[in-house]
Short mmCIF file of C-alpha atoms in Angstrom, two decimals:
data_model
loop_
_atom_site.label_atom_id
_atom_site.label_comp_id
_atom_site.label_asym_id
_atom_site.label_seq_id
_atom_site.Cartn_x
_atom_site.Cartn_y
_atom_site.Cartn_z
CA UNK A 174 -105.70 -30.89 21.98
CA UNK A 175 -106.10 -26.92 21.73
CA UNK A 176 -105.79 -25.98 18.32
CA UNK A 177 -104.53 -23.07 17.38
CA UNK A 178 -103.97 -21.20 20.54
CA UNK A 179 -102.12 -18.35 19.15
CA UNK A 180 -103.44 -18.13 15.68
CA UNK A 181 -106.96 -15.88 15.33
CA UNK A 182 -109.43 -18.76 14.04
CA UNK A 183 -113.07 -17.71 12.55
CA UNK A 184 -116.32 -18.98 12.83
CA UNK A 185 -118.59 -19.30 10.01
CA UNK A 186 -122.23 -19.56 10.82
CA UNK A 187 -123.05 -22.10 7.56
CA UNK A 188 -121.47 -25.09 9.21
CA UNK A 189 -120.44 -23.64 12.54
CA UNK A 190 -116.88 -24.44 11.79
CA UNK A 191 -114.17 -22.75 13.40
CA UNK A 192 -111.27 -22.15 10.98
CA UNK A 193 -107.92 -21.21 10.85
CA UNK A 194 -106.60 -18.49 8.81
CA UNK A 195 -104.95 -20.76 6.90
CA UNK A 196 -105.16 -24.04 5.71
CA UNK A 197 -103.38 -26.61 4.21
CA UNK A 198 -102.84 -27.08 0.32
CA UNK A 199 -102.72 -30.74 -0.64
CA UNK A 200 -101.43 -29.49 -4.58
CA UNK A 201 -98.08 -31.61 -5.03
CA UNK A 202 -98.14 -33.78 -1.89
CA UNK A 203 -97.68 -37.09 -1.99
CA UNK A 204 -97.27 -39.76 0.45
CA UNK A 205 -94.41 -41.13 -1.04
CA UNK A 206 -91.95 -37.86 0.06
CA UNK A 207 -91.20 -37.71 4.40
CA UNK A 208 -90.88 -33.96 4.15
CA UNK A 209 -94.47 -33.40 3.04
CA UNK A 210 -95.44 -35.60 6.13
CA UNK A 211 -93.37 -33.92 8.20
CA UNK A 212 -94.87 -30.64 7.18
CA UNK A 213 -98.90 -31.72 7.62
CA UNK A 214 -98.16 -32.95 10.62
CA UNK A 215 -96.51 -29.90 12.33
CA UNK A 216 -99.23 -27.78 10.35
CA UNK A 217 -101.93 -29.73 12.11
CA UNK A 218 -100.23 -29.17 15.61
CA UNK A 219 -99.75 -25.90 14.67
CA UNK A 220 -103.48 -25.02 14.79
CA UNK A 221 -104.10 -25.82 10.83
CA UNK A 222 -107.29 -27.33 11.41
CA UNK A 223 -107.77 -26.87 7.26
CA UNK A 224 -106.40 -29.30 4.98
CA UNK A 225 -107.25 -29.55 1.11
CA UNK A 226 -106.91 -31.96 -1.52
CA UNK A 227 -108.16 -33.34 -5.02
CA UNK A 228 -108.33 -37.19 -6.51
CA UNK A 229 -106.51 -34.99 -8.74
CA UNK A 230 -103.67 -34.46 -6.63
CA UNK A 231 -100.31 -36.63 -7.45
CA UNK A 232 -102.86 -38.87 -8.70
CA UNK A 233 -104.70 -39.32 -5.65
CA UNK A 234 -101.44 -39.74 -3.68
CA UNK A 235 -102.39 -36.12 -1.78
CA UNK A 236 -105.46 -37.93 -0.29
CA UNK A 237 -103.74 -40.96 0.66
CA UNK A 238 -101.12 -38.73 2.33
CA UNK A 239 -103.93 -36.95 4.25
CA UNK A 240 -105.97 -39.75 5.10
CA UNK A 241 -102.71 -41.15 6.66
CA UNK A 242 -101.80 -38.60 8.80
CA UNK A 243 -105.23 -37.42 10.22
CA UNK A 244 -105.90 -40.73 11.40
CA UNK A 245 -102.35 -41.22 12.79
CA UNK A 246 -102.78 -37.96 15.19
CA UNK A 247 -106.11 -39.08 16.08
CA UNK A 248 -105.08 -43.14 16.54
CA UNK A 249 -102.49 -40.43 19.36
CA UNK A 250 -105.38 -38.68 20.53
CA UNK A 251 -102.77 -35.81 19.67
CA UNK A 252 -106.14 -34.41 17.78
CA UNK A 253 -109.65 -35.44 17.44
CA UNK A 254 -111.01 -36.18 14.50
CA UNK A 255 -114.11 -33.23 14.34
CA UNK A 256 -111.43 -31.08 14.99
CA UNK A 257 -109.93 -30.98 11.59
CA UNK A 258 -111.71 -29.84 8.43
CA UNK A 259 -110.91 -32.27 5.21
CA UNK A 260 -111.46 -30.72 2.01
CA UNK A 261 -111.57 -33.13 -1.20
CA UNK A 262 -113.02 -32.33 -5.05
CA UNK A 263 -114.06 -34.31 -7.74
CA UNK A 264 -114.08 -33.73 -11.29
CA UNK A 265 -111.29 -34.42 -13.39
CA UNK A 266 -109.84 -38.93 -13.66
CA UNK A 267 -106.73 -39.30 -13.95
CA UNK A 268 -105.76 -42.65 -15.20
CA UNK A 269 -102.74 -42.72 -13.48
CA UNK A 270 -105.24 -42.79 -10.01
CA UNK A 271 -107.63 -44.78 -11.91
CA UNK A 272 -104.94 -47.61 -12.23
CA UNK A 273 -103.97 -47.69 -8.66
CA UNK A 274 -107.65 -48.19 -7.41
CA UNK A 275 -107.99 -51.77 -6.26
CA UNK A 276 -111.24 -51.98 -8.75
CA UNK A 277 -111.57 -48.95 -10.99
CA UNK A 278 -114.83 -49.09 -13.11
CA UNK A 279 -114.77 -47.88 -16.96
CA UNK A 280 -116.51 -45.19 -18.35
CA UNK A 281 -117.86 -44.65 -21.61
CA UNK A 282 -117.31 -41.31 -23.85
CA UNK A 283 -120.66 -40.38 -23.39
CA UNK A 284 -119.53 -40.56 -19.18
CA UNK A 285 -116.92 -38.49 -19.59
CA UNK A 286 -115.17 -35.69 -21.63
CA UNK A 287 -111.52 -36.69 -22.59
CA UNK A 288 -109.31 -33.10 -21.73
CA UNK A 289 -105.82 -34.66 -22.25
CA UNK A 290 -103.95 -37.98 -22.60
CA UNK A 291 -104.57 -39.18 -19.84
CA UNK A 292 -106.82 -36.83 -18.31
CA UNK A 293 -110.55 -36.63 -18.49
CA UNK A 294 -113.63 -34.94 -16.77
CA UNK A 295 -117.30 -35.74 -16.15
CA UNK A 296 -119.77 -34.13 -13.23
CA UNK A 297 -122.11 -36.95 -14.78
CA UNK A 298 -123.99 -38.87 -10.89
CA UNK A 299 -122.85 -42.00 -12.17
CA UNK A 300 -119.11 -40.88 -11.72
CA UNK A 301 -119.47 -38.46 -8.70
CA UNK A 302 -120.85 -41.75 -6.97
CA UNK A 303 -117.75 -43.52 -8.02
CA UNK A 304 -115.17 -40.79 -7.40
CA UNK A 305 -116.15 -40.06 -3.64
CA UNK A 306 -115.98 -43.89 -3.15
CA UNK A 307 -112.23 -43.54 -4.31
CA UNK A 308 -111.62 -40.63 -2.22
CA UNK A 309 -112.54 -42.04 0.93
CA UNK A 310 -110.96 -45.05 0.49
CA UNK A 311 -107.54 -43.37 -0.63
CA UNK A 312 -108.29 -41.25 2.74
CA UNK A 313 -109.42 -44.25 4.42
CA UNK A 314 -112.56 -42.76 6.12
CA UNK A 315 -116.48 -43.01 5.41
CA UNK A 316 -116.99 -39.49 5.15
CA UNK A 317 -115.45 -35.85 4.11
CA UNK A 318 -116.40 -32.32 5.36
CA UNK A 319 -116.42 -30.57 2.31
CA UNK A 320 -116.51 -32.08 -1.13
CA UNK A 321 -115.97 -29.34 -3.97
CA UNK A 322 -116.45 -29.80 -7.92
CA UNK A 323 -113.45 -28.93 -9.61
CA UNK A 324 -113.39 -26.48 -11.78
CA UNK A 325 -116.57 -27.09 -13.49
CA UNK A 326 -115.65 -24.43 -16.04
CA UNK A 327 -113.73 -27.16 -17.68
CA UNK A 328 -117.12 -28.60 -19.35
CA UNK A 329 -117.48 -24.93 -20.67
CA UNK A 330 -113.55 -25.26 -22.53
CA UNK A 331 -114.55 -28.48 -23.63
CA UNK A 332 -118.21 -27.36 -24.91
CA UNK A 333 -117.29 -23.71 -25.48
CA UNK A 334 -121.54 -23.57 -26.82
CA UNK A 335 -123.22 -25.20 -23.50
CA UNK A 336 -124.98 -22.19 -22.33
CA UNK A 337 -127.72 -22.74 -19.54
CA UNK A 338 -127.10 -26.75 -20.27
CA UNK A 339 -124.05 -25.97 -17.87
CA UNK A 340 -126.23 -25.08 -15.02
CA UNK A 341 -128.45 -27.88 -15.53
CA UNK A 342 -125.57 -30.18 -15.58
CA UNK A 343 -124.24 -28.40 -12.34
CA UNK A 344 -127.78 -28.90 -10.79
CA UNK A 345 -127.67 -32.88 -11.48
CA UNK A 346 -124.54 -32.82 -10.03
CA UNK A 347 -125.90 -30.88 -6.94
CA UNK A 348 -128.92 -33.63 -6.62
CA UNK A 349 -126.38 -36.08 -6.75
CA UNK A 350 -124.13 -34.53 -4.04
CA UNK A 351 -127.63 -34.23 -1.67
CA UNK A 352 -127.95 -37.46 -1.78
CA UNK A 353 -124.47 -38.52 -0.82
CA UNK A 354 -125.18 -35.50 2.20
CA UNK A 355 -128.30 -38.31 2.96
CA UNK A 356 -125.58 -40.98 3.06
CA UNK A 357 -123.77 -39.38 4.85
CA UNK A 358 -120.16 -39.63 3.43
CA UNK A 359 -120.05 -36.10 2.35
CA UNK A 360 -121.19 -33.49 5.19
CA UNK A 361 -121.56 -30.77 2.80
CA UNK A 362 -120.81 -29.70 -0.79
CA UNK A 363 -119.23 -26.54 -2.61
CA UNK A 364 -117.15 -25.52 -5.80
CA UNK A 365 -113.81 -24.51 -6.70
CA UNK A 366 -113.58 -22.72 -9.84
CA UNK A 367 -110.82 -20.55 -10.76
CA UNK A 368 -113.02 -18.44 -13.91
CA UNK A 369 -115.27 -17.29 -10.89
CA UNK A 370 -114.33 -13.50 -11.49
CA UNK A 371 -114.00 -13.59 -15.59
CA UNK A 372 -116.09 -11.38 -17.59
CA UNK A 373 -119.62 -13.01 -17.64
CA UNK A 374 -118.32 -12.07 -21.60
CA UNK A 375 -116.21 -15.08 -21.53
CA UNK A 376 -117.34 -18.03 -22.25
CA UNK A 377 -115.98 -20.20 -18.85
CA UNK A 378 -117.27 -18.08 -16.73
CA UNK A 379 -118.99 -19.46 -13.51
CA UNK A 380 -121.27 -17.65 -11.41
CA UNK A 381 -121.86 -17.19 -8.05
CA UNK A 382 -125.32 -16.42 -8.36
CA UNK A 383 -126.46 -19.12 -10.63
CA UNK A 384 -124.35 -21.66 -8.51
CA UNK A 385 -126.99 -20.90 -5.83
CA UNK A 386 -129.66 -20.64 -7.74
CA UNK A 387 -129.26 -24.43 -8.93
CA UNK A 388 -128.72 -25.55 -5.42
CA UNK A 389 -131.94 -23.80 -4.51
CA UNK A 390 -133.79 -25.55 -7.68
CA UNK A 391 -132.46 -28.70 -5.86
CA UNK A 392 -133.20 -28.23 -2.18
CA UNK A 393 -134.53 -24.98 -0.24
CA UNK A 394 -132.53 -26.45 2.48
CA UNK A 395 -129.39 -27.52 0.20
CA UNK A 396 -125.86 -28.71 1.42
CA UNK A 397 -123.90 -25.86 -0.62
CA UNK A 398 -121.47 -24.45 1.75
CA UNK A 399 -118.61 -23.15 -0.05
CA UNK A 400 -116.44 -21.63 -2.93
CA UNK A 401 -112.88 -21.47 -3.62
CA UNK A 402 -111.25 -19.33 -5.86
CA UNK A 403 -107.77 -17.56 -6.49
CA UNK A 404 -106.54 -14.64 -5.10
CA UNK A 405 -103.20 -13.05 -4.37
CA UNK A 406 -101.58 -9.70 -5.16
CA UNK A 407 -101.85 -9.30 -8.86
CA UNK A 408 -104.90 -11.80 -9.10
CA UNK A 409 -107.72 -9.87 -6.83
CA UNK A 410 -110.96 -9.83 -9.04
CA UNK A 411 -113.03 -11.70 -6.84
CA UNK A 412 -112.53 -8.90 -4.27
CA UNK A 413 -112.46 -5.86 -7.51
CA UNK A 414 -115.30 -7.24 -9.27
CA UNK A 415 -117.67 -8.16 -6.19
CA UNK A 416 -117.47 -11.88 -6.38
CA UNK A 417 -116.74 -12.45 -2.76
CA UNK A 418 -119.17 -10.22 -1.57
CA UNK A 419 -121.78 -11.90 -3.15
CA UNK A 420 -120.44 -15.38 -1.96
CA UNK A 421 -120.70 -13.75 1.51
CA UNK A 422 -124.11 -12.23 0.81
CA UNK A 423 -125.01 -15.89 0.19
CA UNK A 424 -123.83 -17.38 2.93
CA UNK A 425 -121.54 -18.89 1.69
CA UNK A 426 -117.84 -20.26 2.84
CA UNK A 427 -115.24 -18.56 1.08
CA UNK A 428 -111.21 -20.46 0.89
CA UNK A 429 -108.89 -18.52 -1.41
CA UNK A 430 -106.08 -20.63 -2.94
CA UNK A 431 -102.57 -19.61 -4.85
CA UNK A 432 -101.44 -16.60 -2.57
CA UNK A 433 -98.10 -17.00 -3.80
CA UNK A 434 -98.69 -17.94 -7.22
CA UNK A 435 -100.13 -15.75 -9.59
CA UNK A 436 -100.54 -15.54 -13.62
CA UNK A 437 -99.39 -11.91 -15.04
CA UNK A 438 -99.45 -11.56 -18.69
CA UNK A 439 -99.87 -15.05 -19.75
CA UNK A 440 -96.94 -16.27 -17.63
CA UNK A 441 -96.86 -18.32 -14.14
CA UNK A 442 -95.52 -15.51 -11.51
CA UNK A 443 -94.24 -16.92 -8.29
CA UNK A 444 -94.59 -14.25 -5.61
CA UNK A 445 -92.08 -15.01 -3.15
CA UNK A 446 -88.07 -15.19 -3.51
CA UNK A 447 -86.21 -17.97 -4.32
CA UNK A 448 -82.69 -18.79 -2.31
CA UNK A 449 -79.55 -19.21 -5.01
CA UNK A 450 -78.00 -22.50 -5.15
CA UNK A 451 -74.57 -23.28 -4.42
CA UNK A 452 -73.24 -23.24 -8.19
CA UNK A 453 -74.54 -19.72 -9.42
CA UNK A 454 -72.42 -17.60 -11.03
CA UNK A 455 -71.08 -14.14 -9.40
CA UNK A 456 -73.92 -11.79 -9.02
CA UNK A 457 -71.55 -9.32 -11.36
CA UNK A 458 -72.71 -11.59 -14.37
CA UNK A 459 -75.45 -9.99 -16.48
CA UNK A 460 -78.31 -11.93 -17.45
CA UNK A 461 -76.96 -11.49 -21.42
CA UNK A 462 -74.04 -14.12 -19.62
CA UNK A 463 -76.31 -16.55 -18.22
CA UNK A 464 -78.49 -16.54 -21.67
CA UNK A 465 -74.82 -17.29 -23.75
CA UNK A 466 -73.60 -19.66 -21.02
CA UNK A 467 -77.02 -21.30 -21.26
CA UNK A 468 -76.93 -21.24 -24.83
CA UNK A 469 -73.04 -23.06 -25.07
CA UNK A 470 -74.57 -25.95 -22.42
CA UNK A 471 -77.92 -26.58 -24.88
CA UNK A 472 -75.13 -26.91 -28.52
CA UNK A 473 -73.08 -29.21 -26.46
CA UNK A 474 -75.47 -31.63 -24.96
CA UNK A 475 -77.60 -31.84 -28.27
CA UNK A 476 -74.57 -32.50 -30.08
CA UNK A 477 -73.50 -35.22 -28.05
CA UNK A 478 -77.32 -36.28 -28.27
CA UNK A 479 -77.12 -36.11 -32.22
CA UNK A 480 -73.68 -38.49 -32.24
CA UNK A 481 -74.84 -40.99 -29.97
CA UNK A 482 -73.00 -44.15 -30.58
CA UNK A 483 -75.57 -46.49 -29.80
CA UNK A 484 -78.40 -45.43 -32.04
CA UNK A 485 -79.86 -47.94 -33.96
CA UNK A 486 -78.15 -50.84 -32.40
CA UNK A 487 -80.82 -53.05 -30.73
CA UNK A 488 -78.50 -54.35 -28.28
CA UNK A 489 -78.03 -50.96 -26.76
CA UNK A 490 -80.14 -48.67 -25.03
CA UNK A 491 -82.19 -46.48 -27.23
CA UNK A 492 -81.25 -43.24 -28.11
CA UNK A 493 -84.49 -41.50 -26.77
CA UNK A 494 -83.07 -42.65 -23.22
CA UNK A 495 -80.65 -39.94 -23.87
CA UNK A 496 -82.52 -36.77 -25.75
CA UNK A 497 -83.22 -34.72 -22.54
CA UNK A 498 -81.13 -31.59 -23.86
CA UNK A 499 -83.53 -31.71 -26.79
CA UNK A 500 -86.67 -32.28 -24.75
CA UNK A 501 -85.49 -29.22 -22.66
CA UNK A 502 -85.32 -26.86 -25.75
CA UNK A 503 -88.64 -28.26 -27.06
CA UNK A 504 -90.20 -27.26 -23.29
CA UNK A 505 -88.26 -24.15 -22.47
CA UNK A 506 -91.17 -21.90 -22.19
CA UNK A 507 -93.17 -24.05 -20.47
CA UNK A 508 -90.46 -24.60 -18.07
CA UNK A 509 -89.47 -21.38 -17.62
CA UNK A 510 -90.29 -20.65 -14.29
CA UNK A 511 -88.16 -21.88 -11.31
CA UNK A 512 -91.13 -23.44 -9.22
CA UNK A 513 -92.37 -25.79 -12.75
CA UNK A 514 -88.64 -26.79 -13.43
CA UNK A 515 -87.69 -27.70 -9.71
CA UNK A 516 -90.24 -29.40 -9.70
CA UNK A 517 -89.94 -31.12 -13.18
CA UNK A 518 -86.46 -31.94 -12.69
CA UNK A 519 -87.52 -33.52 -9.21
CA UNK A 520 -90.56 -35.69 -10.13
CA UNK A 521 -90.06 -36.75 -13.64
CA UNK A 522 -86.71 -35.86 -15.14
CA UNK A 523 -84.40 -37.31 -12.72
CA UNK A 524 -86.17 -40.47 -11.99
CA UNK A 525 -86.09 -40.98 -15.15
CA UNK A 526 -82.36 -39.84 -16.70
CA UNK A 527 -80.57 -41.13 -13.68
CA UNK A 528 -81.53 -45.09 -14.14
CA UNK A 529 -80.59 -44.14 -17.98
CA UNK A 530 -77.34 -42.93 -17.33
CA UNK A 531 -76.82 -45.65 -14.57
CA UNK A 532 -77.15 -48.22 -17.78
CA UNK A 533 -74.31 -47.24 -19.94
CA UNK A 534 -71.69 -48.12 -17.29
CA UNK A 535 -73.00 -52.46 -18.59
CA UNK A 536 -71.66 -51.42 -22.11
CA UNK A 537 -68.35 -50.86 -22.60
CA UNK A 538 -68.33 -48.87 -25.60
CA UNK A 539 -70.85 -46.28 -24.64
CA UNK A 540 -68.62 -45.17 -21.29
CA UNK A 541 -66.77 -42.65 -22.91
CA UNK A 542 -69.73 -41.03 -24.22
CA UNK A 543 -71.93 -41.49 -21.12
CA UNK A 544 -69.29 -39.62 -19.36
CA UNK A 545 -69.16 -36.85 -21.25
CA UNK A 546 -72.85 -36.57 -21.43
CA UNK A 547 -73.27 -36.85 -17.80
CA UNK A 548 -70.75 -34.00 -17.52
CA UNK A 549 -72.85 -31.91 -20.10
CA UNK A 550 -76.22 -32.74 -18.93
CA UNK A 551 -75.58 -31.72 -15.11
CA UNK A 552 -74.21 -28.31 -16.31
CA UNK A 553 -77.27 -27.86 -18.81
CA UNK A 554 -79.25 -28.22 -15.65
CA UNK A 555 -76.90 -25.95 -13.38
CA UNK A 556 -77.52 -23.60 -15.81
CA UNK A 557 -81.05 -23.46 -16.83
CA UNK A 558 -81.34 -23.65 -12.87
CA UNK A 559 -79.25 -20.18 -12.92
CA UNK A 560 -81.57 -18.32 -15.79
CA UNK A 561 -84.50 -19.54 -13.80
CA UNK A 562 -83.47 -18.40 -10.40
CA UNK A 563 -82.28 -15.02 -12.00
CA UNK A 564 -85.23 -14.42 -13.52
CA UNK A 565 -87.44 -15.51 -10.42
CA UNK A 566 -84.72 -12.77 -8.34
CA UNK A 567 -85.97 -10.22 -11.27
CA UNK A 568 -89.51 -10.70 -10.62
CA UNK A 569 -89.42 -11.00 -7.04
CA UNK A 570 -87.88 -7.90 -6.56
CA UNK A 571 -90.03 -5.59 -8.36
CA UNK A 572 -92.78 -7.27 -6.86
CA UNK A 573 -91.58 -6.11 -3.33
CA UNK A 574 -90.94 -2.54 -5.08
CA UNK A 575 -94.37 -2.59 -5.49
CA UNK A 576 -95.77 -3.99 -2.57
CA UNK A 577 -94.11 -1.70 -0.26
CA UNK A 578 -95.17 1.28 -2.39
CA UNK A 579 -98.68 0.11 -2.14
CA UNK A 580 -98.73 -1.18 1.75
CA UNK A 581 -96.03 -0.01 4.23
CA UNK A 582 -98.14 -0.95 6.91
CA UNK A 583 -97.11 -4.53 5.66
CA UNK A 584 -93.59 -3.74 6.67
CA UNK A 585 -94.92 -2.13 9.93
CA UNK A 586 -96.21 -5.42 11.09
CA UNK A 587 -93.05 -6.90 10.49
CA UNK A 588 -93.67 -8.76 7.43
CA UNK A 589 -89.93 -8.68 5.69
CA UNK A 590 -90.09 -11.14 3.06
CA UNK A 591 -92.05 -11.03 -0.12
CA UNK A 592 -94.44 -14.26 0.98
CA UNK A 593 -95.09 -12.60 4.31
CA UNK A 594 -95.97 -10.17 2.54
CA UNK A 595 -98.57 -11.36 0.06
CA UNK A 596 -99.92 -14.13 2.90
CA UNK A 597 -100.98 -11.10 5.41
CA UNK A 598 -102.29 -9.03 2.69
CA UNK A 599 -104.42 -12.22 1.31
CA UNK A 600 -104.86 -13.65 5.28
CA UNK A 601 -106.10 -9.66 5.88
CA UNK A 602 -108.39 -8.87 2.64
CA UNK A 603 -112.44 -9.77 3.23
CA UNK A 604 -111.97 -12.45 0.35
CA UNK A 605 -111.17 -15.77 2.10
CA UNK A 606 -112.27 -16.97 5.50
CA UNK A 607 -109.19 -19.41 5.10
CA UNK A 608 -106.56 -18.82 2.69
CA UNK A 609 -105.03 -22.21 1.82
CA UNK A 610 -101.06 -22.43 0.73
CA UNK A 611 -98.87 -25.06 -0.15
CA UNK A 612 -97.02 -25.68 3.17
CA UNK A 613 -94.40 -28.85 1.48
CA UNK A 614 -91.90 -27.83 3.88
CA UNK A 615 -91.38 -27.72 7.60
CA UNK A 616 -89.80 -23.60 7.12
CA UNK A 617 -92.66 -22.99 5.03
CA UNK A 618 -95.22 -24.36 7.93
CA UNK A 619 -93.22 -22.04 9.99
CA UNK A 620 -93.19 -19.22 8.15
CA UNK A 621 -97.01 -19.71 7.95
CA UNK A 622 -98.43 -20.10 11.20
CA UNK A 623 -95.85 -18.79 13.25
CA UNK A 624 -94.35 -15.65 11.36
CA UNK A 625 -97.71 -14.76 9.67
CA UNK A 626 -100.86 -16.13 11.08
CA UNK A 627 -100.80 -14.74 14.37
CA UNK A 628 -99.75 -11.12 12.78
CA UNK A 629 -102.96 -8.75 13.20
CA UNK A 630 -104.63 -7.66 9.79
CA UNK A 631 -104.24 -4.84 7.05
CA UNK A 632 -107.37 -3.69 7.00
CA UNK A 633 -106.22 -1.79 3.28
CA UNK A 634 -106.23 -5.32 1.95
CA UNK A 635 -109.49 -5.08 1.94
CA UNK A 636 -109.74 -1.96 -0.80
CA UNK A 637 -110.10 -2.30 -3.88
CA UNK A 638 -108.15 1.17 -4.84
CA UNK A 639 -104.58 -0.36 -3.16
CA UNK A 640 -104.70 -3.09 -5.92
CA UNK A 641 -105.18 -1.20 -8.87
CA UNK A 642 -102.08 1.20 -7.04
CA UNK A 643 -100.41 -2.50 -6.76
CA UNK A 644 -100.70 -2.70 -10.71
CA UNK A 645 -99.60 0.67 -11.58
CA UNK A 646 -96.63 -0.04 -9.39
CA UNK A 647 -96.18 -3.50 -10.67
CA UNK A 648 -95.97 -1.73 -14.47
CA UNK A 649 -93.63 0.88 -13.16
CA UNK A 650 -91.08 -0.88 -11.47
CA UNK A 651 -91.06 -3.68 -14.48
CA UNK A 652 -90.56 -0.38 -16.58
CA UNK A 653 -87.58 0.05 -15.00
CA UNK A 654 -85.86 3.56 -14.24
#
């Protein structure tokens, strides 16, 4: 198999891979969903010869989706296997993954830092060793190109006063990672940070320079191959303040992730424009409608939530099967971006209300109710859906406002929608010799490496000047006339 005939693919004297422009983000895959296997595959017949994944990831479900498919194309000779680059990272346990492992090991506190229920993170050998053992089994191979720590900055939240302990714990974790180079199931190492570009004020910043300087203190002739880092349209520090030019200096590979999702003032910004459903509203409504009609949907459901007739009775289902209005106003903000509350409402709301609602139809007096809490819990949805997508519209339109100010020639090379947009400027910029994206979706594969990889480069993206004009015009066209 060719790969990648028409897309412009780079070579990158550390490891003498040949990459594609972009690769593959594993970040909400799983396995479990056809579409998302429908999508790697065409990507990887499509010249994506990039893919990129966590344990992390759906709870390792990203690598076992990977795994799967790589070794399906190459059990078809449709690909062979040294022609794909497989990205993994270690780091954080998740003891959702941790369960599923066919023997998962404990650890004790002084293994591992605990960051959330359920959630904890250690760079300690001892669970490196382990963790690439579950990766390659979830991908079902005995070794992985590139194995990144994740976000190591996440010892520095946890022990805000480390100092230089953090590079000393990043070097044992780099002597670790040589040896598993020696065993060969890692080829090389790298890291993937996202605080790369903070002040070196704050206190989770990483460095670039002191990354290399404890793989030196390792090995002269050290496995450290790569960083990845964010970088889109209103995040571009790593190209402002110098951070991939010294990764280049260095040597090193540079992947940029989150091209289309960036964080502006505190708040999750999705750069790219989201399709109305079906049930939205005229466009002639004002967003002070949607907020009241949201508002009336939210009194209703609660009410009904606050009367339900089977609370307290042990022979019905509890109420707290039925409180999703109220868990919705306790997690508005955090949900108040279309991309978290699709995906939200897909992966853990409705897999869990719908079996709850399917149970009141075995009790006779809770039908009435259930039916007029279905009815008010599907338009609650509708219409938080509606604020959302009106919102995202908002945003997505003054980000084009600025983005054509800034770069024309974007529009020149035909780039029409807001995504093309922001992938050719970050596919263009000297920040990333592969910019990864989550591809979930066959259009979005298409739009990818058909629309935008092959498209030839801004060289603008490259100067520093046009974002801080990006920002301005970001400002002014949130301003409003």
């Amino acid at each position: 198999m060719s790969l990648g005939s028409k897309l412009p693919f780079r070579l990158v004297p550390r490891t003498q891979w040949s990459l594609a422009p972009f690769g593959f983000g594993g970040y909400r895959v799983s396995a479990r969903t056809s579409s998302h296997r429908s999508a790697l595959k065409k990507a990887i017949r499509l010249g994506c010869n990039v893919v990129d994944t966590s344990s992390i990831y759906s709870d390792g479900d990203s690598e076992l989706l990977f795994g799967q498919v790589v070794r399906e194309l190459v059990d078809k000779e449709d690909i062979k296997r040294e022609e794909v680059v497989i990205i993994t990272k270690a780091g954080y346990l998740s003891e959702k993954a941790e369960h599923n492992r066919s023997s998962a090991p404990s650890y004790s506190d002084k293994d591992v830092d605990h960051v959330s229920p359920g959630l904890d993170y250690s760079l300690s050998p001892r669970v490196l060793e382990d963790q690439i053992s579950a990766s390659l089994e979830r991908l079902g191979m005995e070794r992985v190109d590139l194995l990144m720590l994740h976000n190591p900055e996440q010892l520095l939240e946890v022990h805000p006063h480390l100092g230089p302990a953090f590079y000393e714990l990043v070097s044992k974790a780099f002597a670790h990672l040589e040896k598993e180079v020696q065993r060969g199931r890692i080829q090389y190492y790298g890291v993937s940070s996202n605080t790369l570009a903070v002040p070196s004020s704050s206190p989770d910043h990483v460095c670039v320079d002191k990354l290399v300087q404890a793989a030196n203190s390792v090995s002269e002739k050290n496995a450290l191959a790569a960083v990845q880092y964010p970088f889109n349209l209103i995040e571009s520090e790593v190209l402002t303040e110098g951070v991939s030019a010294k990764a280049k200096a260095h040597g090193l590979i540079r992947f940029s992730n989150r091209p289309l999702n960036a964080v502006y003032e505190g708040k999750l910004q999705r750069i790219a424009t989201f399709p109305s459903h079906d049930g939205t509203p005229p466009t002639s409504g004002t967003d002070k409608d949607l907020v009241q009609l949201l508002k009336e949907a939210f009194d209703y459901a609660i009410h009904l939530e606050k009367n339900y007739p089977g609370a307290d009775k042990a022979s019905l289902p509890p109420a707290s099967d039925y409180a999703w209005a109220q868990i919705l106003a306790h997690n508005q903000a955090t949900l108040g971006t279309i991309d978290r509350w699709v995906n939200a409402l897909e992966s853990t709301i409705l897999p869990s209300y719908e079996p709850a609602i399917a149970r009141l139809e075995d009790h006779a007096q809770l039908r009435s109710w259930g039916d007029k809490y279905r009815v008010a819990i599907a338009r609650l949805f509708e219409r938080f859906t509606w604020v959302n997508e009106a919102n995202a519209s908002k945003n997505s339109e003054q980000l084009t406002l600025a983005a054509d100010a800034t770069w024309p020639e974007l529009n020149e090379r035909g780039m029409a929608t807001l995504s093309q947009k922001a992938l050719l400027a970050a596919r263009s910029s000297d920040v990333a010799d592969c910019v990864l994206v989550g591809m979930r979706r066959a259009t979005y594969v298409r739009e990818v490496l058909l629309n935008v990889g092959p498209s030839a480069a801004v060289d603008t993206a490259s100067d520093p000047a046009r974002y801080a004009q990006f920002a301005a015009e970001l400002q002014k066209a949130k301003a409003g006339p």
